[in-house]
């Protein structure tokens, strides 16, 4: 019998927008929500760093598409798509932050309960910089967002999703920390040290 298309799809962006390229996944979901009109059975969600709190959303989905910054060991800004059984392996191979450990646990728990989505797709981007608290996406990673959205459109189309230009309802973070507001309102590195308290750096006293 031919495979049926999933009747419920979760498109999830995970990461921490406060740590430079860690915010790639979240920014992809924001950009997708403002660029395409998706049917009601496709849910867009900013998962942030919520870890196991995301489990109920996975349990409701037959297919899951995740955007995230992933250390693939590739050139910075490079995109890589992996599917199904490869997804947990790549999310745990080179952990860059606690959110990846947490999301790996979410997938493992959903599998243990027999409630994991049947289809898994991860669209990851090799980061440039993570150790910049309060920093935004680096140019190479920001430039990868359109390509990541193209990969997502193709994957959703393969799952039978009809996609049109427009906007989609989405569960996103507060408008004050979405990309445009965050970038425009963020002080420069000179105005606000983002690596620690400058008074305690060696040689500063």
Tab-separated table of C-alpha atoms in Angstrom:
chain	number	residue	atom	x	y	z
A	1	UNK	CA	0.000	0.000	0.000
A	2	UNK	CA	1.299	3.517	-0.716
A	3	UNK	CA	2.286	5.571	2.324
A	4	UNK	CA	-0.349	8.073	3.411
A	5	UNK	CA	0.499	11.697	4.021
A	6	UNK	CA	0.650	12.775	7.689
A	7	UNK	CA	-2.563	14.318	8.988
A	8	UNK	CA	-0.789	16.387	11.666
A	9	UNK	CA	2.593	18.052	11.226
A	10	UNK	CA	4.701	20.009	13.703
A	11	UNK	CA	7.292	22.462	12.404
A	12	UNK	CA	9.532	23.302	15.324
A	13	UNK	CA	12.368	25.768	15.804
A	14	UNK	CA	14.569	25.161	18.814
A	15	UNK	CA	17.452	27.084	20.332
A	16	UNK	CA	18.258	30.144	22.388
A	17	UNK	CA	18.015	33.484	20.575
A	18	UNK	CA	20.172	35.111	23.275
A	19	UNK	CA	23.287	33.172	22.230
A	20	UNK	CA	24.105	34.319	18.694
A	21	UNK	CA	23.744	31.463	16.165
A	22	UNK	CA	21.921	29.316	18.740
A	23	UNK	CA	18.833	31.199	17.612
A	24	UNK	CA	18.895	29.851	14.046
A	25	UNK	CA	16.033	27.372	14.507
A	26	UNK	CA	13.726	29.888	16.138
A	27	UNK	CA	14.440	32.505	13.484
A	28	UNK	CA	13.628	29.984	10.738
A	29	UNK	CA	10.168	29.332	12.175
A	30	UNK	CA	9.544	33.079	12.469
A	31	UNK	CA	10.579	33.577	8.835
A	32	UNK	CA	8.474	30.651	7.617
A	33	UNK	CA	5.385	31.963	9.426
A	34	UNK	CA	5.723	35.310	7.664
A	35	UNK	CA	6.399	33.858	4.202
A	36	UNK	CA	3.897	31.048	3.582
A	37	UNK	CA	0.276	30.160	4.197
A	38	UNK	CA	-0.005	26.617	5.536
A	39	UNK	CA	-3.102	24.491	6.127
A	40	UNK	CA	-4.491	24.007	9.615
A	41	UNK	CA	-2.966	20.568	10.137
A	42	UNK	CA	0.530	22.122	10.062
A	43	UNK	CA	1.532	23.771	13.346
A	44	UNK	CA	4.464	26.207	13.605
A	45	UNK	CA	6.068	26.439	17.031
A	46	UNK	CA	8.956	28.339	18.602
A	47	UNK	CA	10.200	25.617	20.939
A	48	UNK	CA	13.012	27.689	22.403
A	49	UNK	CA	14.833	25.648	25.052
A	50	UNK	CA	11.761	24.048	26.612
A	51	UNK	CA	13.036	20.466	26.556
A	52	UNK	CA	10.548	17.933	27.904
A	53	UNK	CA	7.790	20.533	27.921
A	54	UNK	CA	7.686	19.952	24.153
A	55	UNK	CA	6.713	16.291	24.570
A	56	UNK	CA	2.914	16.858	24.303
A	57	UNK	CA	3.412	18.640	20.972
A	58	UNK	CA	5.405	15.708	19.576
A	59	UNK	CA	2.816	13.232	20.803
A	60	UNK	CA	0.129	15.012	18.769
A	61	UNK	CA	2.116	14.998	15.514
A	62	UNK	CA	2.502	12.332	12.855
A	63	UNK	CA	5.411	14.192	11.261
A	64	UNK	CA	8.012	16.529	12.755
A	65	UNK	CA	10.273	19.010	10.998
A	66	UNK	CA	12.914	20.665	13.195
A	67	UNK	CA	15.165	23.664	12.521
A	68	UNK	CA	18.266	23.946	14.702
A	69	UNK	CA	21.900	25.029	14.822
A	70	UNK	CA	23.899	21.799	14.640
A	71	UNK	CA	27.634	21.177	14.861
A	72	UNK	CA	28.078	18.934	11.838
A	73	UNK	CA	31.789	19.719	11.607
A	74	UNK	CA	31.173	21.535	8.305
A	75	UNK	CA	31.945	25.018	7.022
A	76	UNK	CA	30.064	27.694	9.002
A	77	UNK	CA	26.700	28.502	7.455
A	78	UNK	CA	26.397	25.097	5.746
A	79	UNK	CA	22.948	23.485	5.767
A	80	UNK	CA	22.399	19.746	6.172
A	81	UNK	CA	19.140	17.795	6.150
A	82	UNK	CA	18.793	14.423	7.881
A	83	UNK	CA	15.752	12.215	8.296
A	84	UNK	CA	14.135	9.684	10.583
A	85	UNK	CA	16.618	7.460	12.454
A	86	UNK	CA	19.515	9.833	11.789
A	87	UNK	CA	17.841	12.736	13.592
A	88	UNK	CA	18.455	11.678	17.228
A	89	UNK	CA	22.011	10.681	16.348
A	90	UNK	CA	22.877	14.059	14.862
A	91	UNK	CA	21.219	15.977	17.692
A	92	UNK	CA	23.328	14.104	20.214
A	93	UNK	CA	26.604	13.618	18.352
A	94	UNK	CA	28.151	16.985	19.177
A	95	UNK	CA	26.126	18.737	21.814
A	96	UNK	CA	26.591	22.481	21.750
A	97	UNK	CA	24.143	23.335	24.507
A	98	UNK	CA	21.724	21.948	27.047
A	99	UNK	CA	18.752	22.471	24.698
A	100	UNK	CA	20.069	19.750	22.377
A	101	UNK	CA	20.465	17.300	25.239
A	102	UNK	CA	16.935	18.191	26.300
A	103	UNK	CA	15.446	17.696	22.866
A	104	UNK	CA	17.249	14.401	22.385
A	105	UNK	CA	15.541	13.327	25.619
A	106	UNK	CA	12.185	14.467	24.229
A	107	UNK	CA	12.563	12.259	21.160
A	108	UNK	CA	13.754	9.312	23.260
A	109	UNK	CA	10.822	9.685	25.660
A	110	UNK	CA	8.300	9.915	22.810
A	111	UNK	CA	9.799	6.768	21.277
A	112	UNK	CA	9.654	4.953	24.617
A	113	UNK	CA	5.973	5.851	24.964
A	114	UNK	CA	5.268	4.788	21.387
A	115	UNK	CA	4.129	8.330	20.547
A	116	UNK	CA	6.990	9.648	18.440
A	117	UNK	CA	6.100	11.144	15.048
A	118	UNK	CA	6.420	8.586	12.249
A	119	UNK	CA	8.403	11.001	10.107
A	120	UNK	CA	11.315	13.068	11.424
A	121	UNK	CA	13.287	15.679	9.506
A	122	UNK	CA	16.045	17.899	10.858
A	123	UNK	CA	17.255	20.945	8.937
A	124	UNK	CA	20.428	22.094	10.648
A	125	UNK	CA	22.907	24.873	10.066
A	126	UNK	CA	26.565	24.847	11.077
A	127	UNK	CA	27.009	27.806	13.462
A	128	UNK	CA	29.727	30.432	13.344
A	129	UNK	CA	29.542	31.769	16.891
A	130	UNK	CA	27.732	30.729	20.041
A	131	UNK	CA	29.668	32.384	22.859
A	132	UNK	CA	28.129	35.827	22.451
A	133	UNK	CA	25.432	36.451	25.020
A	134	UNK	CA	23.019	38.994	23.584
A	135	UNK	CA	24.458	38.658	20.087
A	136	UNK	CA	22.467	38.022	16.937
A	137	UNK	CA	22.909	35.590	14.069
A	138	UNK	CA	26.208	35.873	12.258
A	139	UNK	CA	25.946	36.860	8.565
A	140	UNK	CA	26.728	33.360	7.232
A	141	UNK	CA	24.011	31.799	9.372
A	142	UNK	CA	21.452	34.528	8.695
A	143	UNK	CA	22.120	34.093	4.964
A	144	UNK	CA	21.313	30.382	5.284
A	145	UNK	CA	17.708	30.989	6.401
A	146	UNK	CA	16.211	31.294	2.861
A	147	UNK	CA	17.869	28.022	1.868
A	148	UNK	CA	16.577	26.350	5.004
A	149	UNK	CA	13.056	27.521	4.175
A	150	UNK	CA	13.408	26.115	0.647
A	151	UNK	CA	14.349	22.731	2.124
A	152	UNK	CA	11.371	22.941	4.474
A	153	UNK	CA	8.956	23.772	1.652
A	154	UNK	CA	10.209	20.803	-0.353
A	155	UNK	CA	9.875	18.472	2.628
A	156	UNK	CA	6.367	19.674	3.445
A	157	UNK	CA	5.352	19.319	-0.205
A	158	UNK	CA	6.633	15.730	-0.138
A	159	UNK	CA	4.309	15.184	2.825
A	160	UNK	CA	1.375	16.402	0.744
A	161	UNK	CA	1.178	19.917	2.177
A	162	UNK	CA	-0.203	22.606	-0.133
A	163	UNK	CA	1.867	25.753	0.305
A	164	UNK	CA	0.953	29.241	-0.844
A	165	UNK	CA	2.482	32.659	-0.371
A	166	UNK	CA	1.113	34.505	2.635
A	167	UNK	CA	1.306	34.194	6.395
A	168	UNK	CA	0.590	31.401	8.841
A	169	UNK	CA	-0.611	31.336	12.408
A	170	UNK	CA	2.246	30.328	14.694
A	171	UNK	CA	3.098	29.914	18.367
A	172	UNK	CA	5.964	32.382	18.574
A	173	UNK	CA	7.814	34.217	21.301
A	174	UNK	CA	6.871	37.697	22.460
A	175	UNK	CA	7.259	40.276	19.655
A	176	UNK	CA	9.935	42.086	21.663
A	177	UNK	CA	12.454	39.291	21.084
A	178	UNK	CA	11.614	38.406	17.512
A	179	UNK	CA	14.469	38.995	15.150
A	180	UNK	CA	13.828	42.525	13.858
A	181	UNK	CA	12.960	44.011	17.257
A	182	UNK	CA	15.787	42.130	18.944
A	183	UNK	CA	18.430	43.196	16.438
A	184	UNK	CA	17.329	46.831	16.346
A	185	UNK	CA	17.065	47.158	20.113
A	186	UNK	CA	20.242	45.312	21.068
A	187	UNK	CA	23.166	47.456	22.281
A	188	UNK	CA	26.505	47.010	20.564
A	189	UNK	CA	29.234	44.817	22.008
A	190	UNK	CA	31.097	48.002	22.954
A	191	UNK	CA	28.110	49.331	24.888
A	192	UNK	CA	27.249	46.062	26.641
A	193	UNK	CA	29.903	43.419	27.208
A	194	UNK	CA	28.428	40.040	26.221
A	195	UNK	CA	31.205	37.723	27.417
A	196	UNK	CA	31.279	38.652	31.109
A	197	UNK	CA	31.848	41.543	33.455
A	198	UNK	CA	34.695	43.626	31.979
A	199	UNK	CA	35.784	44.643	35.500
A	200	UNK	CA	37.009	41.125	36.130
A	201	UNK	CA	38.911	40.491	32.894
A	202	UNK	CA	42.673	39.908	33.315
A	203	UNK	CA	44.578	43.163	33.111
A	204	UNK	CA	41.490	45.331	33.531
A	205	UNK	CA	42.403	46.478	37.025
